[in-house]
Short mmCIF file of C-alpha atoms in Angstrom, two decimals:
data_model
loop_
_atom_site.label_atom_id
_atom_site.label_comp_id
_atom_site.label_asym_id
_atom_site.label_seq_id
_atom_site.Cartn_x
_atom_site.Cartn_y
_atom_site.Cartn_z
CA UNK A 1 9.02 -39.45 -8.95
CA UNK A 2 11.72 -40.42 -6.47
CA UNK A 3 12.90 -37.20 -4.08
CA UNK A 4 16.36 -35.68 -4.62
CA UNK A 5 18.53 -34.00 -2.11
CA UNK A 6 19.70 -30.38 -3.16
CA UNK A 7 23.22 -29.43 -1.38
CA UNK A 8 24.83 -26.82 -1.57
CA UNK A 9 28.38 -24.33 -1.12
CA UNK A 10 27.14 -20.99 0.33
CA UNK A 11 28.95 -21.66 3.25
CA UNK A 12 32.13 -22.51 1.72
CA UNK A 13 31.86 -19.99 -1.14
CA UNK A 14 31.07 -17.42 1.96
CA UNK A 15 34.40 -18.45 3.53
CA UNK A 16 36.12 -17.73 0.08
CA UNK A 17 34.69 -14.52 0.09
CA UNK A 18 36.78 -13.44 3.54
CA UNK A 19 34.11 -14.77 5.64
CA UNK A 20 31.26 -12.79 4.14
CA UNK A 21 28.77 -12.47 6.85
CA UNK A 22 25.31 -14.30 6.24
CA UNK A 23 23.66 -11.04 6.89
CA UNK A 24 25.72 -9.19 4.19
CA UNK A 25 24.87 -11.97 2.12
CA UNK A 26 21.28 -11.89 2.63
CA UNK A 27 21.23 -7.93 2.13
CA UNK A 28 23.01 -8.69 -1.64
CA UNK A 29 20.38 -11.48 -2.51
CA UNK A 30 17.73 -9.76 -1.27
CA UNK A 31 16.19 -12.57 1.75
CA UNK A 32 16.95 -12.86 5.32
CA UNK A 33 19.51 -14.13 7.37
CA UNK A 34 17.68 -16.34 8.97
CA UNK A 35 16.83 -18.00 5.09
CA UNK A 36 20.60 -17.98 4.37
CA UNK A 37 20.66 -20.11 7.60
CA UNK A 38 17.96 -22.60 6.28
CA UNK A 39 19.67 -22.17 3.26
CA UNK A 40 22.97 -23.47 4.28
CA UNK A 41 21.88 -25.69 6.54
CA UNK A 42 19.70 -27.85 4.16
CA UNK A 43 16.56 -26.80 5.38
CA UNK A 44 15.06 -24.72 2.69
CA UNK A 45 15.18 -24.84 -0.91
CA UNK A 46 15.19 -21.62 -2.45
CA UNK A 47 13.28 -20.25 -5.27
CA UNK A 48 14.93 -20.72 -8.50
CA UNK A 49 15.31 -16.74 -8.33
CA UNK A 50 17.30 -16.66 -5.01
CA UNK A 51 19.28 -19.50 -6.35
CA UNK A 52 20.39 -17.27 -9.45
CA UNK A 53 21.08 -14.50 -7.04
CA UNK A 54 22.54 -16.19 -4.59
CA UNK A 55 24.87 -17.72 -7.40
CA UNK A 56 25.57 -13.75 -9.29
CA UNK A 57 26.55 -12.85 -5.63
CA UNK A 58 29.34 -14.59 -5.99
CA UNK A 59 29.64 -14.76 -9.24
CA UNK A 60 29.91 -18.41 -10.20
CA UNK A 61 27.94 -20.44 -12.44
CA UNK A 62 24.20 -22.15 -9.90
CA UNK A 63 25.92 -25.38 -10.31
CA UNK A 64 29.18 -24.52 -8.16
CA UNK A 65 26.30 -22.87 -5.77
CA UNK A 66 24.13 -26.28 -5.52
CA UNK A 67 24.44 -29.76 -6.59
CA UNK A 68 22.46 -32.68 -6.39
CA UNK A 69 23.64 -35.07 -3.40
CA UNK A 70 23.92 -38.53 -4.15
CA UNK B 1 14.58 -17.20 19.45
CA UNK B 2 13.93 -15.29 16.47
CA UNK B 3 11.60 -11.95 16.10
CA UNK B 4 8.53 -14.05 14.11
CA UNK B 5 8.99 -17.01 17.29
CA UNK B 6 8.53 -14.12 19.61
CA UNK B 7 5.61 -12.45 17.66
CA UNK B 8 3.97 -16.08 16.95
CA UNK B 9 4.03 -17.12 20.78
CA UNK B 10 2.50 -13.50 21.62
CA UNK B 11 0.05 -13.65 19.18
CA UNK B 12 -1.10 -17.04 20.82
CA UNK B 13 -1.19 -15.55 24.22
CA UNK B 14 -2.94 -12.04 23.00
CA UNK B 15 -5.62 -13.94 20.77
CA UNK B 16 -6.53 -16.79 23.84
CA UNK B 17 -6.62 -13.11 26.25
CA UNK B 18 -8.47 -11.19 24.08
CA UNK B 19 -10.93 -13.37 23.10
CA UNK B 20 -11.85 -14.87 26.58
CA UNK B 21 -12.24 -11.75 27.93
CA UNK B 22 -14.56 -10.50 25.15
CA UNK B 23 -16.14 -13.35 25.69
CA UNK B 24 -16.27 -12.95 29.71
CA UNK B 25 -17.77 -9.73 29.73
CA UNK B 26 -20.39 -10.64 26.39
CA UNK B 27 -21.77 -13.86 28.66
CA UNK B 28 -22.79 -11.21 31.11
CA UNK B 29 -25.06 -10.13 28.92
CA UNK B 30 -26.53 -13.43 27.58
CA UNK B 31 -30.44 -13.08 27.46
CA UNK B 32 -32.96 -14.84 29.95
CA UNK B 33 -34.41 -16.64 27.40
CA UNK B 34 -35.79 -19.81 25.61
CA UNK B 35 -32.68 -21.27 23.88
CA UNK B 36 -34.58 -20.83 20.30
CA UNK B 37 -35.91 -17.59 21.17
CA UNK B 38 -34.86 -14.57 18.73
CA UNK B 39 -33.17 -12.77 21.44
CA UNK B 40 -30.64 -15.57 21.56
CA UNK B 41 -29.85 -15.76 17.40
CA UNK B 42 -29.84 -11.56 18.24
CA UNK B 43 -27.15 -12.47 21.10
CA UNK B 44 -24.93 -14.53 18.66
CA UNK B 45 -25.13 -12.34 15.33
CA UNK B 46 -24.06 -9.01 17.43
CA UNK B 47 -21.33 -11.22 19.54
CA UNK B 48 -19.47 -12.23 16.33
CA UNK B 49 -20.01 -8.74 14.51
CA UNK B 50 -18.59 -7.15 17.74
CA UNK B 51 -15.86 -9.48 17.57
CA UNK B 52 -14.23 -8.90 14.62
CA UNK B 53 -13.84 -5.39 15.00
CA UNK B 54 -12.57 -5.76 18.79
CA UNK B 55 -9.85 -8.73 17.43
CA UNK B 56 -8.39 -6.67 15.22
CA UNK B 57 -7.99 -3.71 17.30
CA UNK B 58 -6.38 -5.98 20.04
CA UNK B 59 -4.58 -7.73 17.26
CA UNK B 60 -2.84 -3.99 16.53
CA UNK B 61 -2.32 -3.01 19.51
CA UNK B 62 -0.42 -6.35 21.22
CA UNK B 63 1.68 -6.36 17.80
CA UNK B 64 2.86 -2.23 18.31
CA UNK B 65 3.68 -2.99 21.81
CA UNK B 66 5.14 -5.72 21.13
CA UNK B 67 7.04 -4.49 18.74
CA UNK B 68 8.04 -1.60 21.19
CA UNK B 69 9.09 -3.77 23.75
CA UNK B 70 10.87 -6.13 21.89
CA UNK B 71 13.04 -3.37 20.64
CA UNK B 72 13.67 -2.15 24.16
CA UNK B 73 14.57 -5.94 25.21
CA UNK B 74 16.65 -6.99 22.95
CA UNK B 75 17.45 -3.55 20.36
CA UNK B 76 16.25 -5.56 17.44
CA UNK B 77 14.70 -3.97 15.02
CA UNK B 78 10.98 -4.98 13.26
CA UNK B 79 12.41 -6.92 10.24
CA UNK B 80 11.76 -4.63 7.52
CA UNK B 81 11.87 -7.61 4.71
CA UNK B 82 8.99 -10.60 4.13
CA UNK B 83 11.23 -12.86 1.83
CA UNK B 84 10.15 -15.67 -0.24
CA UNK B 85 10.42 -18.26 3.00
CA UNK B 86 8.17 -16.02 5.03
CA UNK B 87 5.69 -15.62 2.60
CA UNK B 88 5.72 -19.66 2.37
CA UNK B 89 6.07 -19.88 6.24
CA UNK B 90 2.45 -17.84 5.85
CA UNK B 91 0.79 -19.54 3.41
CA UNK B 92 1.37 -23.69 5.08
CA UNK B 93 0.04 -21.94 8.23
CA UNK B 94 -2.62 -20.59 6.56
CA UNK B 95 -4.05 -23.14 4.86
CA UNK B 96 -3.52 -25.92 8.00
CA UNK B 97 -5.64 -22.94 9.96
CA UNK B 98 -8.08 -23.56 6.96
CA UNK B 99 -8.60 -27.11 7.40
CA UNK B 100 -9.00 -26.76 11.34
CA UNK B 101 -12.13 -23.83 10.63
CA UNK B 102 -13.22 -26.51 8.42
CA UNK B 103 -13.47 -29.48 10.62
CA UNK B 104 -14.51 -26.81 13.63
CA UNK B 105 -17.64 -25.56 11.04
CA UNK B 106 -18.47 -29.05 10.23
CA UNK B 107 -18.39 -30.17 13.90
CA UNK B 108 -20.94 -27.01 14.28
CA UNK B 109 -23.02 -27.91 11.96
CA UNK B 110 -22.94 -31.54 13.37
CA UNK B 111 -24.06 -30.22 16.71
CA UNK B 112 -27.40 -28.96 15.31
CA UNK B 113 -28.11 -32.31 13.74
CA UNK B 114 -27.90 -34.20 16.81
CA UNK B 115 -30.49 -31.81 18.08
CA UNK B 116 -28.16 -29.59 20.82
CA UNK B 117 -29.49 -25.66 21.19
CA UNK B 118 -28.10 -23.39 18.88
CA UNK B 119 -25.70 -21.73 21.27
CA UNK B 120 -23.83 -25.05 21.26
CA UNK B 121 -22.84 -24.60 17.44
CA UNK B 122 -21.89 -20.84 17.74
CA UNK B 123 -19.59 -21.33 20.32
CA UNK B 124 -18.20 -24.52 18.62
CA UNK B 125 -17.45 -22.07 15.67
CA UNK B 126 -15.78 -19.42 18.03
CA UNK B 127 -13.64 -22.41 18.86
CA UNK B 128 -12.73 -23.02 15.51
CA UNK B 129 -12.39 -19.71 14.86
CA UNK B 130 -10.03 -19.33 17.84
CA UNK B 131 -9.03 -22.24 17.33
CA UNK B 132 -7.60 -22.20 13.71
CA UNK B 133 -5.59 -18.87 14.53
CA UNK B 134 -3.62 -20.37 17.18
CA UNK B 135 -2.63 -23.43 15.25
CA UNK B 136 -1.53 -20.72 12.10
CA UNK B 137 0.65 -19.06 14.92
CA UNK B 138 1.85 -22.24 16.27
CA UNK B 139 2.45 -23.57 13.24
CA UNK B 140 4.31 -20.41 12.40
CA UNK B 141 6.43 -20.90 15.60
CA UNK B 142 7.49 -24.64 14.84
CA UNK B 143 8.61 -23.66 11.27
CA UNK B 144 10.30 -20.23 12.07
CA UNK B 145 12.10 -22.54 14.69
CA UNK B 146 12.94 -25.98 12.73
CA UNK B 147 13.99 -23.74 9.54
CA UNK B 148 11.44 -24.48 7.59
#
C-alpha cells in the first residue's frame, strides 16, 4: 500500500477566523498547542476524532480541513 | 523548548543521579564473600527491592521541584491536558524502552552462560533497567522536539 501525504488548511482557515490563536484553537478541539503546531505543520496526523473537531470548530465540511496532497 | 523537553532532559539527569548514588552508597555494603556465596544473591535481591521504592520517591520528588521551579523560571504552568499526541509520544517511547530491557535481559542472561559471576548479570540488568528509561526519556525529548 503506497503512503499518502495528508495536508491540510488550519492555518489558513485560522487566518479566516481573525487570526484565531492556535492556543484558542487547541482549547475548542480539545489538544494542545503544541499538536495544533504539528498539526499545521505536517508533522502529525490527527486522530480521525480531532480531525472532526478540528473541522466543527470551524464549521466546514473535514475535506476543506484536509486533503490528500498529490 | 517545550515543558515535556524540559521534564524529559531532567528526568535523564535525575534517573543517571539517583541511581548512581543508590548505587554508590549500596557497593559500600557489598559482602566479603565468595562470588556464589548466598550472601551475594542476598546482596542483589535486597539492592533491587530497595531500588524500586527509592526510584520512585526520587522520581516524585525531582518532578514537584521541577515543576516548582519551572514555574518560577519561566511562569508556565504544568500542562493540565495529555492529548492524543502525548499519549502516542508515551507509548513509541515505551515500547523502544521495551526492546532495550529486552536486549539488556538477554545480554544478562548471556553473561551467565559464558560462565562470568553472577554479579556481572545483575548489574548488566540495572543497566538495562537504567538503561531503557533514559532512552524512553530521550526518545520523548527527540519527538516532543521534531513534532512528532
Amino acid at each position: 500500500m503506497d503512503k499518502i501525504t495528508i495536508g491540510n488548511n488550519v492555518r489558513r482557515l485560522r487566518f479566516d477566523r481573525n487570526e484565531m490563536t492556535q492556543q484558542d484553537l487547541a482549547e475548542q478541539v480539545g489538544v494542545t498547542r503544541q499538536t495544533i503546531v504539528a498539526i499545521e505543520k505536517g508533522k502529525y496526523y490527527p486522530s480521525l476524532e480531532v480531525a472532526f473537531r478540528i473541522a466543527l470548530v470551524f464549521s466546514v465540511p473535514l475535506e476543506e480541513v484536509f486533503y490528500v496532497e498529490g | 523548548m517545550s515543558y515535556h523537553e524540559r521534564r524529559a532532559i531532567v528526568s535523564v539527569l535525575s534517573n543517571v543521579l539517583a541511581t548512581g548514588l543508590y548505587t554508590a552508597f549500596m557497593m559500600q555494603r557489598y559482602p566479603q564473600a565468595d562470588a556464589y556465596a548466598p550472601e551475594i544473591f542476598h546482596f542483589w535481591g535486597a539492592f533491587f527491592l530497595i531500588l524500586i521504592p527509592v526510584s520512585i520517591v526520587a522520581r516524585v520528588v525531582v518532578h514537584i521541584i521541577f515543576s516548582i521551579l519551572n514555574t518560577i523560571a519561566t511562569h508556565e504552568m504544568e500542562p493540565a491536558l495529555t492529548d492524543e499526541r502525548d499519549k502516542l509520544i508515551e507509548l513509541k517511547a515505551a515500547r523502544i524502552a521495551l526492546y532495550v530491557f529486552a536486549i539488556g535481559t538477554m545480554l544478562a542472561m548471556g553473561t551467565l552462560v559464558v560462565g562470568m559471576p553472577p554479579a556481572a548479570m545483575f548489574a548488566v540488568l540495572i543497566c538495562a533497567g537504567v538503561g531503557s528509561d533514559m532512552v524512553s526519556e530521550i526518545v520523548q525529548f527527540v519527538l516532543y522536539r521534531r513534532g512528532f
